[in-house]
Amino acid sequence: MPELPEVEVIRNELKSNIINQEIKNIEVYWHKTFVNLCQESPNNQQIFDIDRLGKYIIFILEKDFLIVHLRMTGQLIFNKNNNYSKNHLRASILMHSGDNLNFYDARKFGRIYYVDDLKSFFTKVGIDALSQEFTNKYFEELLSNKNCGIKSFLLDQKYIAGLGNIYIDESLFISGIHPKKLTSEINHKKTQLLFTNIKKILNSAIANMGTTISDYRTSGGGFGTNQNLLKVYGREGNACFKCGSGIKKIRINSRGTHYCPVCQPENGVLQ
DNA sequence: CCATGTACCTGAAGGC
DNA sequence: TGCCTTCAGGTACATG
């Protein structure tokens, strides 16, 4: 499930291949994949740059923008096929050079939006988790204005954009915070620790080319390696790397949530 | 306003 | 083998 690091890896890889290319046209094979929110046409427009906000990848065209969200199983593959059969190909962005950017998506949740106004498109998306403007002070302010479980808070993209199920579980584990801990009850020291660890976890996942559990591929079709370094996610019943107790799995907001009951106590001195 | 529930989708995995 | 159920979780939208 692509989160911020996976999207960032794809963005970095695509930059060298896609920037300055000119779009010939976009072929759509599953009608819901392409969402046209703009009166113009992307055809014959040059791609000036590639940006990112949270889990959205943003292609900056001459006049407007193509925004891709991979959701659960989306893949952006440059100039080649992937391991999926051809019938998972939902759209192709064809370039005048003959290069192409193929959008595969087994579950059809992913989207390519064509928009002319970024501001109105991103009204419900908060600050990017790796942006310079996302500071410890900003994090504390967000937390103090909210009183819900910390995992629910981190999942909600309108506060902080880019975190998903895997990296939230990892960040809370190394910070020693129970996923149901109320935002208002996390003390100053723990807040700072969590803030630092979120940035650390995301940056290290980028360095490892992302987490490939099932569908995620880089734009070259490659695998990430970060799945080998996960501390809690997917480790239900296995021994905690810190204390040896069994990792537990519960559901929060209908998401599988992994934690160590000893290192992340719901109430206790460690918090 | 907020919290919760469900739709969107398909493939993999497990039970019997 | 094979059929059925459950699970995976990001986001939009509906409901209470």
PDB file of C-alpha atoms (C1' of nucleotides) in Angstrom:
ATOM      1  CA  MET A   1       0.000   0.000   0.000  1.00  0.00           C
ATOM      2  CA  PRO A   2       1.820   3.029  -1.200  1.00  0.00           C
ATOM      3  CA  GLU A   3       2.285   5.732   1.418  1.00  0.00           C
ATOM      4  CA  LEU A   4       4.466   8.840   1.326  1.00  0.00           C
ATOM      5  CA  PRO A   5       7.842   7.026   0.926  1.00  0.00           C
ATOM      6  CA  GLU A   6       6.675   4.859  -1.990  1.00  0.00           C
ATOM      7  CA  VAL A   7       5.217   7.872  -3.785  1.00  0.00           C
ATOM      8  CA  GLU A   8       8.432   9.814  -3.198  1.00  0.00           C
ATOM      9  CA  VAL A   9      10.577   6.988  -4.629  1.00  0.00           C
ATOM     10  CA  ILE A  10       8.394   6.876  -7.740  1.00  0.00           C
ATOM     11  CA  ARG A  11       8.548  10.657  -8.092  1.00  0.00           C
ATOM     12  CA  ASN A  12      12.347  10.705  -7.839  1.00  0.00           C
ATOM     13  CA  GLU A  13      12.721   7.894 -10.360  1.00  0.00           C
ATOM     14  CA  LEU A  14      10.295   9.413 -12.847  1.00  0.00           C
ATOM     15  CA  LYS A  15      11.915  12.852 -12.737  1.00  0.00           C
ATOM     16  CA  SER A  16      14.856  11.790 -14.885  1.00  0.00           C
ATOM     17  CA  ASN A  17      12.581  10.074 -17.416  1.00  0.00           C
ATOM     18  CA  ILE A  18       9.544  12.292 -17.680  1.00  0.00           C
ATOM     19  CA  ILE A  19      10.526  15.926 -17.181  1.00  0.00           C
ATOM     20  CA  ASN A  20      10.454  17.933 -20.434  1.00  0.00           C
ATOM     21  CA  GLN A  21       8.587  15.194 -22.245  1.00  0.00           C
ATOM     22  CA  GLU A  22       5.471  16.175 -24.144  1.00  0.00           C
ATOM     23  CA  ILE A  23       2.208  14.274 -23.695  1.00  0.00           C
ATOM     24  CA  LYS A  24       0.707  12.914 -26.891  1.00  0.00           C
ATOM     25  CA  ASN A  25      -2.483  11.604 -25.323  1.00  0.00           C
ATOM     26  CA  ILE A  26      -3.865   9.545 -22.466  1.00  0.00           C
ATOM     27  CA  GLU A  27      -5.543   6.248 -23.179  1.00  0.00           C
ATOM     28  CA  VAL A  28      -8.039   5.129 -20.547  1.00  0.00           C
ATOM     29  CA  TYR A  29      -9.008   1.457 -20.229  1.00  0.00           C
ATOM     30  CA  TRP A  30     -11.088   1.696 -17.043  1.00  0.00           C
ATOM     31  CA  HIS A  31     -13.398   4.710 -17.139  1.00  0.00           C
ATOM     32  CA  LYS A  32     -13.276   5.512 -13.426  1.00  0.00           C
ATOM     33  CA  THR A  33      -9.474   5.686 -13.357  1.00  0.00           C
ATOM     34  CA  PHE A  34      -9.292   9.020 -15.189  1.00  0.00           C
ATOM     35  CA  VAL A  35     -11.181  11.934 -13.630  1.00  0.00           C
ATOM     36  CA  ASN A  36     -11.342  15.053 -15.777  1.00  0.00           C
ATOM     37  CA  LEU A  37     -11.918  18.177 -13.657  1.00  0.00           C
ATOM     38  CA  CYS A  38     -10.632  20.609 -16.256  1.00  0.00           C
ATOM     39  CA  GLN A  39     -11.909  22.074 -19.520  1.00  0.00           C
ATOM     40  CA  GLU A  40      -8.551  21.920 -21.312  1.00  0.00           C
ATOM     41  CA  SER A  41      -6.706  18.936 -22.712  1.00  0.00           C
ATOM     42  CA  PRO A  42      -3.402  17.493 -21.464  1.00  0.00           C
ATOM     43  CA  ASN A  43      -2.476  16.573 -25.028  1.00  0.00           C
ATOM     44  CA  ASN A  44       0.595  18.344 -26.452  1.00  0.00           C
ATOM     45  CA  GLN A  45       1.487  19.811 -23.073  1.00  0.00           C
ATOM     46  CA  GLN A  46       5.005  19.521 -21.725  1.00  0.00           C
ATOM     47  CA  ILE A  47       5.654  18.088 -18.258  1.00  0.00           C
ATOM     48  CA  PHE A  48       7.608  20.798 -16.428  1.00  0.00           C
ATOM     49  CA  ASP A  49       8.149  19.098 -13.101  1.00  0.00           C
ATOM     50  CA  ILE A  50       6.905  16.422 -10.704  1.00  0.00           C
ATOM     51  CA  ASP A  51       5.826  17.376  -7.192  1.00  0.00           C
ATOM     52  CA  ARG A  52       4.216  15.512  -4.319  1.00  0.00           C
ATOM     53  CA  LEU A  53       1.778  16.230  -1.496  1.00  0.00           C
ATOM     54  CA  GLY A  54       1.238  13.403   0.955  1.00  0.00           C
ATOM     55  CA  LYS A  55       0.397  10.352  -1.125  1.00  0.00           C
ATOM     56  CA  TYR A  56      -0.446  12.380  -4.238  1.00  0.00           C
ATOM     57  CA  ILE A  57       2.049  12.673  -7.092  1.00  0.00           C
ATOM     58  CA  ILE A  58       1.617  15.877  -9.084  1.00  0.00           C
ATOM     59  CA  PHE A  59       2.712  16.273 -12.699  1.00  0.00           C
ATOM     60  CA  ILE A  60       3.060  19.986 -13.411  1.00  0.00           C
ATOM     61  CA  LEU A  61       2.111  20.638 -17.017  1.00  0.00           C
ATOM     62  CA  GLU A  62       2.432  23.868 -19.000  1.00  0.00           C
ATOM     63  CA  LYS A  63      -1.115  24.968 -18.186  1.00  0.00           C
ATOM     64  CA  ASP A  64      -2.531  22.534 -15.633  1.00  0.00           C
ATOM     65  CA  PHE A  65      -1.863  19.394 -13.625  1.00  0.00           C
ATOM     66  CA  LEU A  66      -2.167  15.626 -13.620  1.00  0.00           C
ATOM     67  CA  ILE A  67      -2.505  14.236 -10.109  1.00  0.00           C
ATOM     68  CA  VAL A  68      -2.118  10.525  -9.419  1.00  0.00           C
ATOM     69  CA  HIS A  69      -3.202   8.641  -6.300  1.00  0.00           C
ATOM     70  CA  LEU A  70      -2.199   4.965  -6.211  1.00  0.00           C
ATOM     71  CA  ARG A  71      -4.544   4.065  -3.326  1.00  0.00           C
ATOM     72  CA  MET A  72      -4.057   0.357  -2.555  1.00  0.00           C
ATOM     73  CA  THR A  73      -2.661  -1.429  -5.565  1.00  0.00           C
ATOM     74  CA  GLY A  74      -1.796   1.264  -8.102  1.00  0.00           C
ATOM     75  CA  GLN A  75       1.501   1.170  -9.993  1.00  0.00           C
ATOM     76  CA  LEU A  76       3.093   3.778 -12.271  1.00  0.00           C
ATOM     77  CA  ILE A  77       5.441   1.886 -14.567  1.00  0.00           C
ATOM     78  CA  PHE A  78       7.669   3.656 -17.077  1.00  0.00           C
ATOM     79  CA  ASN A  79       8.154   2.107 -20.513  1.00  0.00           C
ATOM     80  CA  LYS A  80       7.550  -1.504 -19.634  1.00  0.00           C
ATOM     81  CA  ASN A  81       4.991  -3.973 -18.431  1.00  0.00           C
ATOM     82  CA  ASN A  82       4.803  -5.157 -14.870  1.00  0.00           C
ATOM     83  CA  ASN A  83       4.057  -8.522 -13.344  1.00  0.00           C
ATOM     84  CA  TYR A  84       0.328  -8.004 -13.770  1.00  0.00           C
ATOM     85  CA  SER A  85      -1.483  -9.316 -16.757  1.00  0.00           C
ATOM     86  CA  LYS A  86      -2.431  -6.772 -19.387  1.00  0.00           C
ATOM     87  CA  ASN A  87      -6.007  -6.568 -18.082  1.00  0.00           C
ATOM     88  CA  HIS A  88      -4.823  -4.679 -15.008  1.00  0.00           C
ATOM     89  CA  LEU A  89      -3.660  -1.834 -17.205  1.00  0.00           C
ATOM     90  CA  ARG A  90      -6.118   1.001 -16.457  1.00  0.00           C
ATOM     91  CA  ALA A  91      -4.539   3.906 -18.352  1.00  0.00           C
ATOM     92  CA  SER A  92      -1.458   4.864 -20.372  1.00  0.00           C
ATOM     93  CA  ILE A  93       0.068   8.328 -20.635  1.00  0.00           C
ATOM     94  CA  LEU A  94       1.710   8.301 -24.064  1.00  0.00           C
ATOM     95  CA  MET A  95       4.540  10.720 -24.929  1.00  0.00           C
ATOM     96  CA  HIS A  96       5.452  12.120 -28.332  1.00  0.00           C
ATOM     97  CA  SER A  97       8.904  10.535 -27.903  1.00  0.00           C
ATOM     98  CA  GLY A  98       7.316   7.068 -27.911  1.00  0.00           C
ATOM     99  CA  ASP A  99       7.851   6.607 -24.178  1.00  0.00           C
ATOM    100  CA  ASN A 100       4.853   5.736 -22.047  1.00  0.00           C
ATOM    101  CA  LEU A 101       3.806   5.786 -18.428  1.00  0.00           C
ATOM    102  CA  ASN A 102       1.507   2.880 -17.622  1.00  0.00           C
ATOM    103  CA  PHE A 103      -0.953   2.910 -14.747  1.00  0.00           C
ATOM    104  CA  TYR A 104      -1.711  -0.589 -13.464  1.00  0.00           C
ATOM    105  CA  ASP A 105      -4.219  -1.118 -10.691  1.00  0.00           C
ATOM    106  CA  ALA A 106      -5.637  -4.514  -9.751  1.00  0.00           C
ATOM    107  CA  ARG A 107      -8.352  -3.191  -7.464  1.00  0.00           C
ATOM    108  CA  LYS A 108      -9.292  -0.087  -9.472  1.00  0.00           C
ATOM    109  CA  PHE A 109      -9.183   2.240  -6.465  1.00  0.00           C
ATOM    110  CA  GLY A 110      -6.419   4.443  -7.886  1.00  0.00           C
ATOM    111  CA  ARG A 111      -7.140   7.648  -9.789  1.00  0.00           C
ATOM    112  CA  ILE A 112      -5.561  10.038 -12.278  1.00  0.00           C
ATOM    113  CA  TYR A 113      -7.103  13.499 -11.885  1.00  0.00           C
ATOM    114  CA  TYR A 114      -6.720  16.199 -14.503  1.00  0.00           C
ATOM    115  CA  VAL A 115      -7.120  19.566 -12.746  1.00  0.00           C
ATOM    116  CA  ASP A 116      -6.443  23.258 -13.297  1.00  0.00           C
ATOM    117  CA  ASP A 117      -6.653  24.467  -9.690  1.00  0.00           C
ATOM    118  CA  LEU A 118      -4.417  22.786  -7.120  1.00  0.00           C
ATOM    119  CA  LYS A 119      -5.740  24.809  -4.188  1.00  0.00           C
ATOM    120  CA  SER A 120      -9.346  23.757  -4.591  1.00  0.00           C
ATOM    121  CA  PHE A 121      -8.304  20.161  -5.252  1.00  0.00           C
ATOM    122  CA  PHE A 122      -6.279  19.910  -2.043  1.00  0.00           C
ATOM    123  CA  THR A 123      -8.627  21.703   0.374  1.00  0.00           C
ATOM    124  CA  LYS A 124      -8.994  18.591   2.534  1.00  0.00           C
ATOM    125  CA  VAL A 125      -5.310  17.644   2.546  1.00  0.00           C
ATOM    126  CA  GLY A 126      -3.103  18.783   5.426  1.00  0.00           C
ATOM    127  CA  ILE A 127       0.606  19.524   5.699  1.00  0.00           C
ATOM    128  CA  ASP A 128       3.044  17.093   4.120  1.00  0.00           C
ATOM    129  CA  ALA A 129       4.763  14.961   6.759  1.00  0.00           C
ATOM    130  CA  LEU A 130       8.232  15.625   5.297  1.00  0.00           C
ATOM    131  CA  SER A 131       7.835  19.314   4.513  1.00  0.00           C
ATOM    132  CA  GLN A 132      10.057  21.865   6.255  1.00  0.00           C
ATOM    133  CA  GLU A 133       6.936  23.623   7.530  1.00  0.00           C
ATOM    134  CA  PHE A 134       5.868  20.537   9.440  1.00  0.00           C
ATOM    135  CA  THR A 135       7.726  21.244  12.680  1.00  0.00           C
ATOM    136  CA  ASN A 136       7.523  19.883  16.191  1.00  0.00           C
ATOM    137  CA  LYS A 137       5.743  23.075  17.235  1.00  0.00           C
ATOM    138  CA  TYR A 138       3.177  22.651  14.449  1.00  0.00           C
ATOM    139  CA  PHE A 139       2.678  19.001  15.479  1.00  0.00           C
ATOM    140  CA  GLU A 140       2.037  20.007  19.096  1.00  0.00           C
ATOM    141  CA  GLU A 141      -0.507  22.595  17.970  1.00  0.00           C
ATOM    142  CA  LEU A 142      -2.362  20.042  15.843  1.00  0.00           C
ATOM    143  CA  LEU A 143      -2.461  17.577  18.742  1.00  0.00           C
ATOM    144  CA  SER A 144      -3.655  20.147  21.268  1.00  0.00           C
ATOM    145  CA  ASN A 145      -6.631  21.069  19.063  1.00  0.00           C
ATOM    146  CA  LYS A 146      -7.824  17.493  18.864  1.00  0.00           C
ATOM    147  CA  ASN A 147      -8.826  14.785  21.271  1.00  0.00           C
ATOM    148  CA  CYS A 148      -9.010  11.353  19.735  1.00  0.00           C
ATOM    149  CA  GLY A 149      -6.861   8.229  19.539  1.00  0.00           C
ATOM    150  CA  ILE A 150      -3.392   8.954  18.145  1.00  0.00           C
ATOM    151  CA  LYS A 151      -3.639   6.390  15.343  1.00  0.00           C
ATOM    152  CA  SER A 152      -6.988   7.756  14.128  1.00  0.00           C
ATOM    153  CA  PHE A 153      -5.453  11.217  14.163  1.00  0.00           C
ATOM    154  CA  LEU A 154      -2.387  10.182  12.147  1.00  0.00           C
ATOM    155  CA  LEU A 155      -4.539   8.310   9.599  1.00  0.00           C
ATOM    156  CA  ASP A 156      -6.594  11.429   8.860  1.00  0.00           C
ATOM    157  CA  GLN A 157      -4.930  13.147   5.896  1.00  0.00           C
ATOM    158  CA  LYS A 158      -6.522  16.505   6.670  1.00  0.00           C
ATOM    159  CA  TYR A 159      -4.085  17.042   9.557  1.00  0.00           C
ATOM    160  CA  ILE A 160      -0.854  15.461   8.318  1.00  0.00           C
ATOM    161  CA  ALA A 161      -0.597  14.085   4.787  1.00  0.00           C
ATOM    162  CA  GLY A 162       1.387  11.017   3.808  1.00  0.00           C
ATOM    163  CA  LEU A 163       1.144   8.552   6.689  1.00  0.00           C
ATOM    164  CA  GLY A 164      -0.737   5.283   6.235  1.00  0.00           C
ATOM    165  CA  ASN A 165      -1.267   2.085   8.146  1.00  0.00           C
ATOM    166  CA  ILE A 166       2.251   0.650   7.965  1.00  0.00           C
ATOM    167  CA  TYR A 167       4.334   3.692   8.897  1.00  0.00           C
ATOM    168  CA  ILE A 168       1.932   4.763  11.650  1.00  0.00           C
ATOM    169  CA  ASP A 169       2.268   1.382  13.379  1.00  0.00           C
ATOM    170  CA  GLU A 170       6.057   1.589  12.999  1.00  0.00           C
ATOM    171  CA  SER A 171       6.292   5.169  14.292  1.00  0.00           C
ATOM    172  CA  LEU A 172       4.130   4.464  17.341  1.00  0.00           C
ATOM    173  CA  PHE A 173       6.101   1.318  18.149  1.00  0.00           C
ATOM    174  CA  ILE A 174       9.536   2.917  18.207  1.00  0.00           C
ATOM    175  CA  SER A 175       8.077   5.826  20.161  1.00  0.00           C
ATOM    176  CA  GLY A 176       6.522   3.503  22.762  1.00  0.00           C
ATOM    177  CA  ILE A 177       3.027   4.931  22.338  1.00  0.00           C
ATOM    178  CA  HIS A 178      -0.152   2.845  22.365  1.00  0.00           C
ATOM    179  CA  PRO A 179      -2.167   3.415  19.166  1.00  0.00           C
ATOM    180  CA  LYS A 180      -5.305   4.240  21.182  1.00  0.00           C
ATOM    181  CA  LYS A 181      -3.538   6.785  23.396  1.00  0.00           C
ATOM    182  CA  LEU A 182      -5.526  10.026  23.388  1.00  0.00           C
ATOM    183  CA  THR A 183      -3.805  12.915  21.642  1.00  0.00           C
ATOM    184  CA  SER A 184      -4.430  15.142  24.668  1.00  0.00           C
ATOM    185  CA  GLU A 185      -2.682  12.691  26.982  1.00  0.00           C
ATOM    186  CA  ILE A 186       0.614  12.446  25.134  1.00  0.00           C
ATOM    187  CA  ASN A 187       3.123  14.503  27.066  1.00  0.00           C
ATOM    188  CA  HIS A 188       5.552  17.029  25.637  1.00  0.00           C
ATOM    189  CA  LYS A 189       8.516  14.654  25.631  1.00  0.00           C
ATOM    190  CA  LYS A 190       6.603  11.830  23.925  1.00  0.00           C
ATOM    191  CA  THR A 191       5.210  14.228  21.335  1.00  0.00           C
ATOM    192  CA  GLN A 192       8.713  15.345  20.412  1.00  0.00           C
ATOM    193  CA  LEU A 193       9.878  11.724  20.245  1.00  0.00           C
ATOM    194  CA  LEU A 194       6.972  10.758  17.973  1.00  0.00           C
ATOM    195  CA  PHE A 195       7.587  13.761  15.736  1.00  0.00           C
ATOM    196  CA  THR A 196      11.262  12.850  15.317  1.00  0.00           C
ATOM    197  CA  ASN A 197      10.460   9.183  14.730  1.00  0.00           C
ATOM    198  CA  ILE A 198       7.826   9.887  12.052  1.00  0.00           C
ATOM    199  CA  LYS A 199      10.409  11.802  10.007  1.00  0.00           C
ATOM    200  CA  LYS A 200      13.048   9.139  10.687  1.00  0.00           C
ATOM    201  CA  ILE A 201      10.794   6.233   9.663  1.00  0.00           C
ATOM    202  CA  LEU A 202       9.684   7.969   6.453  1.00  0.00           C
ATOM    203  CA  ASN A 203      13.195   8.993   5.427  1.00  0.00           C
ATOM    204  CA  SER A 204      14.621   5.564   6.067  1.00  0.00           C
ATOM    205  CA  ALA A 205      11.809   3.943   4.042  1.00  0.00           C
ATOM    206  CA  ILE A 206      12.657   6.252   1.132  1.00  0.00           C
ATOM    207  CA  ALA A 207      16.325   5.254   1.408  1.00  0.00           C
ATOM    208  CA  ASN A 208      15.191   1.626   1.203  1.00  0.00           C
ATOM    209  CA  MET A 209      13.087   2.294  -1.918  1.00  0.00           C
ATOM    210  CA  GLY A 210       9.803   1.716  -0.082  1.00  0.00           C
ATOM    211  CA  THR A 211       7.960  -1.259   1.391  1.00  0.00           C
ATOM    212  CA  THR A 212       6.896  -4.018  -1.014  1.00  0.00           C
ATOM    213  CA  ILE A 213       4.426  -6.316   0.731  1.00  0.00           C
ATOM    214  CA  SER A 214       2.339  -7.214  -2.283  1.00  0.00           C
ATOM    215  CA  ASP A 215       1.690  -4.727  -5.066  1.00  0.00           C
ATOM    216  CA  TYR A 216       4.033  -1.792  -4.654  1.00  0.00           C
ATOM    217  CA  ARG A 217       6.675  -1.431  -7.394  1.00  0.00           C
ATOM    218  CA  THR A 218       9.006   1.407  -8.274  1.00  0.00           C
ATOM    219  CA  SER A 219       8.435   3.073 -11.652  1.00  0.00           C
ATOM    220  CA  GLY A 220      11.147   0.797 -13.051  1.00  0.00           C
ATOM    221  CA  GLY A 221       9.176  -2.233 -11.845  1.00  0.00           C
ATOM    222  CA  GLY A 222      11.569  -2.885  -8.955  1.00  0.00           C
ATOM    223  CA  PHE A 223      10.864  -3.974  -5.383  1.00  0.00           C
ATOM    224  CA  GLY A 224      11.478  -1.971  -2.239  1.00  0.00           C
ATOM    225  CA  THR A 225      13.464  -3.517   0.629  1.00  0.00           C
ATOM    226  CA  ASN A 226      11.955  -1.735   3.612  1.00  0.00           C
ATOM    227  CA  GLN A 227       9.574  -4.651   4.303  1.00  0.00           C
ATOM    228  CA  ASN A 228      12.589  -6.509   5.718  1.00  0.00           C
ATOM    229  CA  LEU A 229      13.101  -3.841   8.366  1.00  0.00           C
ATOM    230  CA  LEU A 230       9.573  -3.495   9.752  1.00  0.00           C
ATOM    231  CA  LYS A 231       9.484  -3.800  13.549  1.00  0.00           C
ATOM    232  CA  VAL A 232       5.766  -4.442  14.226  1.00  0.00           C
ATOM    233  CA  TYR A 233       3.650  -4.301  11.087  1.00  0.00           C
ATOM    234  CA  GLY A 234       2.662  -7.831  10.026  1.00  0.00           C
ATOM    235  CA  ARG A 235       4.426  -9.393  13.049  1.00  0.00           C
ATOM    236  CA  GLU A 236       1.357 -10.527  15.008  1.00  0.00           C
ATOM    237  CA  GLY A 237       2.257 -13.308  17.465  1.00  0.00           C
ATOM    238  CA  ASN A 238       6.015 -12.882  16.917  1.00  0.00           C
ATOM    239  CA  ALA A 239       8.419 -11.735  19.602  1.00  0.00           C
ATOM    240  CA  CYS A 240       8.865  -7.996  20.078  1.00  0.00           C
ATOM    241  CA  PHE A 241      12.380  -6.970  19.005  1.00  0.00           C
ATOM    242  CA  LYS A 242      12.733  -4.823  22.138  1.00  0.00           C
ATOM    243  CA  CYS A 243      11.296  -6.954  24.946  1.00  0.00           C
ATOM    244  CA  GLY A 244      10.401 -10.362  23.508  1.00  0.00           C
ATOM    245  CA  SER A 245       6.677 -10.295  24.278  1.00  0.00           C
ATOM    246  CA  GLY A 246       4.152 -11.282  21.644  1.00  0.00           C
ATOM    247  CA  ILE A 247       3.101  -8.570  19.176  1.00  0.00           C
ATOM    248  CA  LYS A 248      -0.647  -8.015  19.275  1.00  0.00           C
ATOM    249  CA  LYS A 249      -3.073  -7.080  16.541  1.00  0.00           C
ATOM    250  CA  ILE A 250      -6.271  -5.113  17.058  1.00  0.00           C
ATOM    251  CA  ARG A 251      -8.540  -3.097  14.771  1.00  0.00           C
ATOM    252  CA  ILE A 252      -8.666   0.691  14.801  1.00  0.00           C
ATOM    253  CA  ASN A 253     -10.843   2.478  12.228  1.00  0.00           C
ATOM    254  CA  SER A 254     -11.212  -0.966  10.613  1.00  0.00           C
ATOM    255  CA  ARG A 255      -7.464  -1.193  10.064  1.00  0.00           C
ATOM    256  CA  GLY A 256      -5.210  -3.937  11.305  1.00  0.00           C
ATOM    257  CA  THR A 257      -3.121  -2.332  14.044  1.00  0.00           C
ATOM    258  CA  HIS A 258       0.040  -3.953  15.374  1.00  0.00           C
ATOM    259  CA  TYR A 259       1.706  -3.082  18.682  1.00  0.00           C
ATOM    260  CA  CYS A 260       3.655  -4.459  21.609  1.00  0.00           C
ATOM    261  CA  PRO A 261       1.506  -4.529  24.771  1.00  0.00           C
ATOM    262  CA  VAL A 262       4.586  -4.137  26.975  1.00  0.00           C
ATOM    263  CA  CYS A 263       6.532  -1.441  25.089  1.00  0.00           C
ATOM    264  CA  GLN A 264       3.347   0.445  24.210  1.00  0.00           C
ATOM    265  CA  PRO A 265       1.171   0.196  27.349  1.00  0.00           C
ATOM    266  CA  GLU A 266      -2.262   1.785  27.253  1.00  0.00           C
ATOM    267  CA  ASN A 267      -1.636   3.237  30.691  1.00  0.00           C
ATOM    268  CA  GLY A 268       1.592   3.068  32.584  1.00  0.00           C
ATOM    269  CA  VAL A 269       4.924   4.504  33.602  1.00  0.00           C
ATOM    270  CA  LEU A 270       6.460   4.122  30.160  1.00  0.00           C
ATOM    271  CA  GLN A 271       4.004   6.699  28.846  1.00  0.00           C
TER     272      GLN A 271
ATOM    273  C1'  DC B   1     -19.731  19.796  14.185  1.00  0.00           C
ATOM    274  C1'  DC B   2     -18.020  14.872  14.913  1.00  0.00           C
ATOM    275  C1'  DA B   3     -17.829   9.874  14.912  1.00  0.00           C
ATOM    276  C1'  DT B   4     -19.042   5.785  12.745  1.00  0.00           C
ATOM    277  C1'  DG B   5     -20.369   2.905   8.762  1.00  0.00           C
ATOM    278  C1'  DT B   6     -20.200   1.542   4.040  1.00  0.00           C
ATOM    279  C1'  DA B   7     -18.990   1.534  -0.992  1.00  0.00           C
ATOM    280  C1'  DC B   8     -15.512   1.047  -4.087  1.00  0.00           C
ATOM    281  C1'  DC B   9     -12.722  -3.401  -6.055  1.00  0.00           C
ATOM    282  C1'  DT B  10      -9.992  -7.873  -6.813  1.00  0.00           C
ATOM    283  C1'  DG B  11      -6.757 -11.439  -5.554  1.00  0.00           C
ATOM    284  C1'  DA B  12      -4.824 -14.198  -2.004  1.00  0.00           C
ATOM    285  C1'  DA B  13      -5.389 -17.183   1.689  1.00  0.00           C
ATOM    286  C1'  DG B  14      -7.798 -20.126   4.859  1.00  0.00           C
ATOM    287  C1'  DG B  15     -11.604 -23.339   6.232  1.00  0.00           C
ATOM    288  C1'  DC B  16     -14.120 -27.359   5.276  1.00  0.00           C
TER     289       DC B  16
ATOM    290  C1'  DT C   1     -10.018 -30.021  -6.028  1.00  0.00           C
ATOM    291  C1'  DG C   2     -13.196 -26.442  -5.285  1.00  0.00           C
ATOM    292  C1'  DC C   3     -16.337 -23.459  -3.319  1.00  0.00           C
ATOM    293  C1'  DC C   4     -17.177 -20.098   0.061  1.00  0.00           C
ATOM    294  C1'  DT C   5     -15.749 -16.535   3.390  1.00  0.00           C
ATOM    295  C1'  DT C   6     -12.572 -13.310   5.085  1.00  0.00           C
ATOM    296  C1'  DC C   7      -9.030 -10.020   4.697  1.00  0.00           C
ATOM    297  C1'  DA C   8      -6.047  -6.351   2.760  1.00  0.00           C
ATOM    298  C1'  DG C   9      -6.827  -0.469   3.712  1.00  0.00           C
ATOM    299  C1'  DG C  10      -7.108   4.785   1.282  1.00  0.00           C
ATOM    300  C1'  DT C  11     -10.626   7.849   0.473  1.00  0.00           C
ATOM    301  C1'  DA C  12     -15.373   9.695  -0.572  1.00  0.00           C
ATOM    302  C1'  DC C  13     -19.664   9.906   0.858  1.00  0.00           C
ATOM    303  C1'  DA C  14     -23.788   8.785   3.747  1.00  0.00           C
ATOM    304  C1'  DT C  15     -25.774   8.290   8.113  1.00  0.00           C
ATOM    305  C1'  DG C  16     -26.712   9.058  13.161  1.00  0.00           C
TER     306       DG C  16
END
